[in-house]
PDB file of C-alpha atoms and ligand atoms in Angstrom:
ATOM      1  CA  UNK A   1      71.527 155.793-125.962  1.00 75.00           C
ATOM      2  CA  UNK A   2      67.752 156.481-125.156  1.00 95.00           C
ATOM      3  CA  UNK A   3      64.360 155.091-126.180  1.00 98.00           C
ATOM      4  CA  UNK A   4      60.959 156.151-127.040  1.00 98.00           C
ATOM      5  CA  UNK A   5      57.434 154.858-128.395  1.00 98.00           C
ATOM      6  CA  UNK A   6      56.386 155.213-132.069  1.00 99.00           C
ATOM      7  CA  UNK A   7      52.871 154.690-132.395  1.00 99.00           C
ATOM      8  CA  UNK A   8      52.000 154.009-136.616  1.00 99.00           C
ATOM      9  CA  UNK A   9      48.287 155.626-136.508  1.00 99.00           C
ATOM     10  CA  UNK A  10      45.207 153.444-137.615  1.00 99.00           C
ATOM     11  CA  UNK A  11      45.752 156.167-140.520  1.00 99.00           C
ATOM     12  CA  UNK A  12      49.147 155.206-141.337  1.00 99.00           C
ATOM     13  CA  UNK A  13      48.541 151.250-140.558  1.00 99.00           C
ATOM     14  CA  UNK A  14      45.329 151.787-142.675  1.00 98.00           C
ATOM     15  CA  UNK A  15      47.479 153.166-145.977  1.00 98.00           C
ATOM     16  CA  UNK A  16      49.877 150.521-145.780  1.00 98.00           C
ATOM     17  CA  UNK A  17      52.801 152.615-144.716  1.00 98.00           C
ATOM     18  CA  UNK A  18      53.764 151.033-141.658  1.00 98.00           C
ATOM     19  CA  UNK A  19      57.182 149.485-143.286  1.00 98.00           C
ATOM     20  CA  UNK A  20      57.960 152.861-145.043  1.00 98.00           C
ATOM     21  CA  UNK A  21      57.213 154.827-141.588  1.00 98.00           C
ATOM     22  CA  UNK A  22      59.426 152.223-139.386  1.00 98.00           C
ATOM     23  CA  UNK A  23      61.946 152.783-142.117  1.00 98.00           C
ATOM     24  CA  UNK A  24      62.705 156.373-142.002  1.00 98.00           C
ATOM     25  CA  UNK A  25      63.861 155.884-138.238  1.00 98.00           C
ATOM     26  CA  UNK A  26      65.966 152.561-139.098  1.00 98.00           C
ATOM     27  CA  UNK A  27      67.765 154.765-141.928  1.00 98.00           C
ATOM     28  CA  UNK A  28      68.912 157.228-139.497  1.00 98.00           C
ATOM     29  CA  UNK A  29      70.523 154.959-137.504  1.00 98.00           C
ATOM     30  CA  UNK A  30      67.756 153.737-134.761  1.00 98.00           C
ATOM     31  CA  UNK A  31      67.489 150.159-133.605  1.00 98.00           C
ATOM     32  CA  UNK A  32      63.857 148.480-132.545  1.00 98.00           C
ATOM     33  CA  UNK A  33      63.806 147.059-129.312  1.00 98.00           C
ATOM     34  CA  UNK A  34      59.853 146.157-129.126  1.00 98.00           C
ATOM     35  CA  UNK A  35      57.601 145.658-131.660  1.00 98.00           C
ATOM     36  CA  UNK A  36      53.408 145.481-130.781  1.00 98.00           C
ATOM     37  CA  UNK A  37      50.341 145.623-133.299  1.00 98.00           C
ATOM     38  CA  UNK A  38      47.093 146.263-131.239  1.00 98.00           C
ATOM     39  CA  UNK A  39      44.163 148.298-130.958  1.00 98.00           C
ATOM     40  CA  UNK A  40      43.525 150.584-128.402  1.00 98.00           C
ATOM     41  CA  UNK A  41      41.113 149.873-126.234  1.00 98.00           C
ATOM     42  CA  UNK A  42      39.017 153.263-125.041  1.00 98.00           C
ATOM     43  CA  UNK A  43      40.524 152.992-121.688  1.00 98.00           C
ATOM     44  CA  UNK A  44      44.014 152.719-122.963  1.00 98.00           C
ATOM     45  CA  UNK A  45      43.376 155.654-125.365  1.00 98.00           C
ATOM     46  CA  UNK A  46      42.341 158.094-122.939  1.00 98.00           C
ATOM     47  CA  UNK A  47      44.848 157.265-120.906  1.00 98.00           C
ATOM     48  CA  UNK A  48      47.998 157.426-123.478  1.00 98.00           C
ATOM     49  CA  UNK A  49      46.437 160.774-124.178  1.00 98.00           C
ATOM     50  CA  UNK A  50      45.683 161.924-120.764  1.00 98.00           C
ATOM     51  CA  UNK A  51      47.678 164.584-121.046  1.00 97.00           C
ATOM     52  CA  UNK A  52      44.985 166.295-123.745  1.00 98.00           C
ATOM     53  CA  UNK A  53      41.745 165.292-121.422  1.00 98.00           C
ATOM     54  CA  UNK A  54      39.929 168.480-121.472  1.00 98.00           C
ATOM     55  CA  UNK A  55      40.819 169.929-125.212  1.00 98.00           C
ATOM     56  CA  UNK A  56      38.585 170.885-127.379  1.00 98.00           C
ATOM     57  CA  UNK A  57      40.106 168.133-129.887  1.00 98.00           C
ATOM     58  CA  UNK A  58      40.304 165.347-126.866  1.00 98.00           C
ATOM     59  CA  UNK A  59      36.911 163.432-128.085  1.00 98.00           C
ATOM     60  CA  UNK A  60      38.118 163.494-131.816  1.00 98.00           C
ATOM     61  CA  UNK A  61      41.706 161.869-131.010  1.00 98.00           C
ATOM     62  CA  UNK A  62      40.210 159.062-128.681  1.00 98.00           C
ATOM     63  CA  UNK A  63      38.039 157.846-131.580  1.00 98.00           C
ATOM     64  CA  UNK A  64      40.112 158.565-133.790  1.00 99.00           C
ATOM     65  CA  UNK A  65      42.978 156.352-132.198  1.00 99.00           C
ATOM     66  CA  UNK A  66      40.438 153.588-131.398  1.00 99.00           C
ATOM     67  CA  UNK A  67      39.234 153.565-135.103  1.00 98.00           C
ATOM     68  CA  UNK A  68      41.660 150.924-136.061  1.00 98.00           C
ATOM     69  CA  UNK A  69      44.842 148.793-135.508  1.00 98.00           C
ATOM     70  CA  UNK A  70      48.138 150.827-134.622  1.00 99.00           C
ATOM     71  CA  UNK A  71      51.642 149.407-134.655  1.00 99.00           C
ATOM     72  CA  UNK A  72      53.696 150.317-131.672  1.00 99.00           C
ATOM     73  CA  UNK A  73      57.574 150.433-131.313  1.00 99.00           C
ATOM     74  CA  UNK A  74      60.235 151.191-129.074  1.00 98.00           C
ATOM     75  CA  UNK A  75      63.426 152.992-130.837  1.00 98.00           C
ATOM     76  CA  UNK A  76      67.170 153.135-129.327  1.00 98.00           C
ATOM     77  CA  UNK A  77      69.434 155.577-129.975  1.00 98.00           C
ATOM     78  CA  UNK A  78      71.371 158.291-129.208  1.00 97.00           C
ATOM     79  CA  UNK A  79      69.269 161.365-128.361  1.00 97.00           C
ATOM     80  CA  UNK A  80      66.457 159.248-129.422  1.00 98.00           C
ATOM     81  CA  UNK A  81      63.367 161.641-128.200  1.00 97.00           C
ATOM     82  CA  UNK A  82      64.428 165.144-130.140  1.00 98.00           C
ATOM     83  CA  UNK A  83      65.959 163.244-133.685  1.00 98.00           C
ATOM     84  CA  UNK A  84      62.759 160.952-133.376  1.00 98.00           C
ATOM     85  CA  UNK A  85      60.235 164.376-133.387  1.00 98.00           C
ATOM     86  CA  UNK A  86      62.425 166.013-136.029  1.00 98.00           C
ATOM     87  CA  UNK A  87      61.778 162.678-138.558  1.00 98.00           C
ATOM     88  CA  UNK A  88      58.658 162.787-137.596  1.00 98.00           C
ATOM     89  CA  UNK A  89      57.825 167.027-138.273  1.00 98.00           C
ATOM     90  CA  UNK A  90      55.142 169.172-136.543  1.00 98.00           C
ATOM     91  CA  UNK A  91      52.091 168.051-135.308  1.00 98.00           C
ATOM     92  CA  UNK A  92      49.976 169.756-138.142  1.00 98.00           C
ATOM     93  CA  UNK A  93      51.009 168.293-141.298  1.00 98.00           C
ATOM     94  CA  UNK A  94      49.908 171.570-143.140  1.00 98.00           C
ATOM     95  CA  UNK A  95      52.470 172.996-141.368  1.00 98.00           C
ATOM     96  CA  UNK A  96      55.958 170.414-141.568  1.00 98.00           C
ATOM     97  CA  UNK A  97      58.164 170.492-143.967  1.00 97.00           C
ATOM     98  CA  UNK A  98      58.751 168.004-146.798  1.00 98.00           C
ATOM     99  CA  UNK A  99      61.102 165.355-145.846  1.00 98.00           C
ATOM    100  CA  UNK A 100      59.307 164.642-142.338  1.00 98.00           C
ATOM    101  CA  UNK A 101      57.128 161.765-141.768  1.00 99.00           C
ATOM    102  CA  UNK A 102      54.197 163.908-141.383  1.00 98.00           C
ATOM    103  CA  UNK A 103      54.619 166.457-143.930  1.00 98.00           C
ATOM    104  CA  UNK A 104      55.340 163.668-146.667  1.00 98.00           C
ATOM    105  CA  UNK A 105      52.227 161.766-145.708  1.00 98.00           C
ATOM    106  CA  UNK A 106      49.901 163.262-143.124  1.00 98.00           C
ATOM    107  CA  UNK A 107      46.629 164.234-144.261  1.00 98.00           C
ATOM    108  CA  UNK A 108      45.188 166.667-141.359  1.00 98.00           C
ATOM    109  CA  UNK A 109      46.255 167.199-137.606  1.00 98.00           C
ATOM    110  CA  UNK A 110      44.669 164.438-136.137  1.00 98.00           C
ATOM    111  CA  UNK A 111      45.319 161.852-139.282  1.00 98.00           C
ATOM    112  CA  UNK A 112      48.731 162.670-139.044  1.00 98.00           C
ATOM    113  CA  UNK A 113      50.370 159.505-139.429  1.00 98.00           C
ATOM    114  CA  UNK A 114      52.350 158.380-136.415  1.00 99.00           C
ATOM    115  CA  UNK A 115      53.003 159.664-133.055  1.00 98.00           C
ATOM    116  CA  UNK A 116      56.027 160.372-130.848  1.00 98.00           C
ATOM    117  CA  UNK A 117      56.907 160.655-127.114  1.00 98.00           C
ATOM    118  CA  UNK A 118      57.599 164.300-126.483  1.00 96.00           C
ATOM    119  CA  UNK A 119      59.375 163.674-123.013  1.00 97.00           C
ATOM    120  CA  UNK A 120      61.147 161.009-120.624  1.00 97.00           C
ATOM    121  CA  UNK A 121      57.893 161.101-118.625  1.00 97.00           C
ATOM    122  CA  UNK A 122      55.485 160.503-121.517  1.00 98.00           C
ATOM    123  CA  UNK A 123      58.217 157.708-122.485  1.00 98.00           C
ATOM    124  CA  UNK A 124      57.597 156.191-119.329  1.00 98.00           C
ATOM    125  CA  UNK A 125      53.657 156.807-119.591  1.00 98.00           C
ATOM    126  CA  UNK A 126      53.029 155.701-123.027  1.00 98.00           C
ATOM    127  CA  UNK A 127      55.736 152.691-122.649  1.00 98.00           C
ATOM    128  CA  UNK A 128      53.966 150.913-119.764  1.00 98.00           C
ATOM    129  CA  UNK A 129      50.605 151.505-121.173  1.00 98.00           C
ATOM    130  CA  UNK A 130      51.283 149.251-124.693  1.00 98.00           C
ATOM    131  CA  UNK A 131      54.571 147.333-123.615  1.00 98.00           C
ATOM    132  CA  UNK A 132      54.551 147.561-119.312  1.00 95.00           C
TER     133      UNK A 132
HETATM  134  P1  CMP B 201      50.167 163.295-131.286  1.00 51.45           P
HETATM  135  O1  CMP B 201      51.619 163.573-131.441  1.00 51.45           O
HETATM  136  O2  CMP B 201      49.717 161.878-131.355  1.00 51.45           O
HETATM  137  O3  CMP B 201      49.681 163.914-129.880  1.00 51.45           O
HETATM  138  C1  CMP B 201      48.394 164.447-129.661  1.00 51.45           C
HETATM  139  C2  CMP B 201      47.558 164.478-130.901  1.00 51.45           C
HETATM  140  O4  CMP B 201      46.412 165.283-130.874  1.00 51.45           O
HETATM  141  C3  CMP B 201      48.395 165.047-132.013  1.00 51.45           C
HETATM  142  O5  CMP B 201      49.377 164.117-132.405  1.00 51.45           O
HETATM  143  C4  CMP B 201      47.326 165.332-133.067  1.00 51.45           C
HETATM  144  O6  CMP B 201      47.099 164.248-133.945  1.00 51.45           O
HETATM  145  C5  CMP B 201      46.055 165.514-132.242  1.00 51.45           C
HETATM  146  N1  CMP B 201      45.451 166.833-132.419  1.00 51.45           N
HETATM  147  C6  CMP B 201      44.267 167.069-132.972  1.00 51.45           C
HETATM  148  N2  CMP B 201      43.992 168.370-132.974  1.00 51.45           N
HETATM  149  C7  CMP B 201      45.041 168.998-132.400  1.00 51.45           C
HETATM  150  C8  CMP B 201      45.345 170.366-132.117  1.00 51.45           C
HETATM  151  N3  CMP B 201      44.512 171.356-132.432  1.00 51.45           N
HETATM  152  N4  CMP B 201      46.528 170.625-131.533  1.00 51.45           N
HETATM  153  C9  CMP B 201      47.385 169.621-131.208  1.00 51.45           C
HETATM  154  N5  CMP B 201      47.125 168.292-131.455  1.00 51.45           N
HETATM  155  C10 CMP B 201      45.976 168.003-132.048  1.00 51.45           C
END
């Protein structure tokens, strides 16, 4: 059993689709340990994305992320970080296939729904920055 952090975008939140989102990974067997509605402050948005600081998309995503409230969870379950990024498809809706999170309701690559942690280190990072 591992965990990661599912971040509902203010998109996502925004549409209403928070349940439906939350319910795609409780189908497939995952269990939510934490549950958090905030907003991201600026601070904590640059530094849940400091891995993008110097993009060309960086300044988009902070105030994009900022724009609104986001629901955060942690998921359990077993191989929790690769089954959670296959549910929730490539990062360019455009681009994932029907069936995923994104590709079902994402509208563009940076309102694309929900988020993901793509390693145990951004676990850790993203993890203490909305539940630590
Ligand atoms: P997310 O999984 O939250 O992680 C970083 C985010 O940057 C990504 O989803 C996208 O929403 C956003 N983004 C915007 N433009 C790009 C881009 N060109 N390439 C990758 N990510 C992008």
């Amino acid at each position: 059993m591992d965990r990661t952090v599912i971040v509902v975008k203010p998109d996502g939140v925004s549409r209403g689709l928070t349940d439906t989102i939350l319910a795609r990974f409780e189908n497939d067997g995952f269990r939510i340990t934490s549950k958090k509605n905030l907003r991201f402050t600026l601070e904590q948005a640059k530094e849940f994305y400091s891995p993008h600081v110097g993009k060309d998309f960086f300044q988009e995503l902070i105030s994009f992320i900022t724009s609104g409230p986001v629901v955060a969870v942690v998921i359990e379950g077993r191989n929790a970080l690769e089954r959670a990024r296959q549910i929730i498809g490539t990062t360019d809706p455009a681009s994932a296939p029907k069936g995923t999170i994104r590709g079902d309701y994402g509208s563009g690559i940076t309102t694309n729904v929900v988020h993901a942690s793509d390693s145990p280190e951004s676990f850790r990072h993203e993890w203490k920055i909305i539940f630590g």
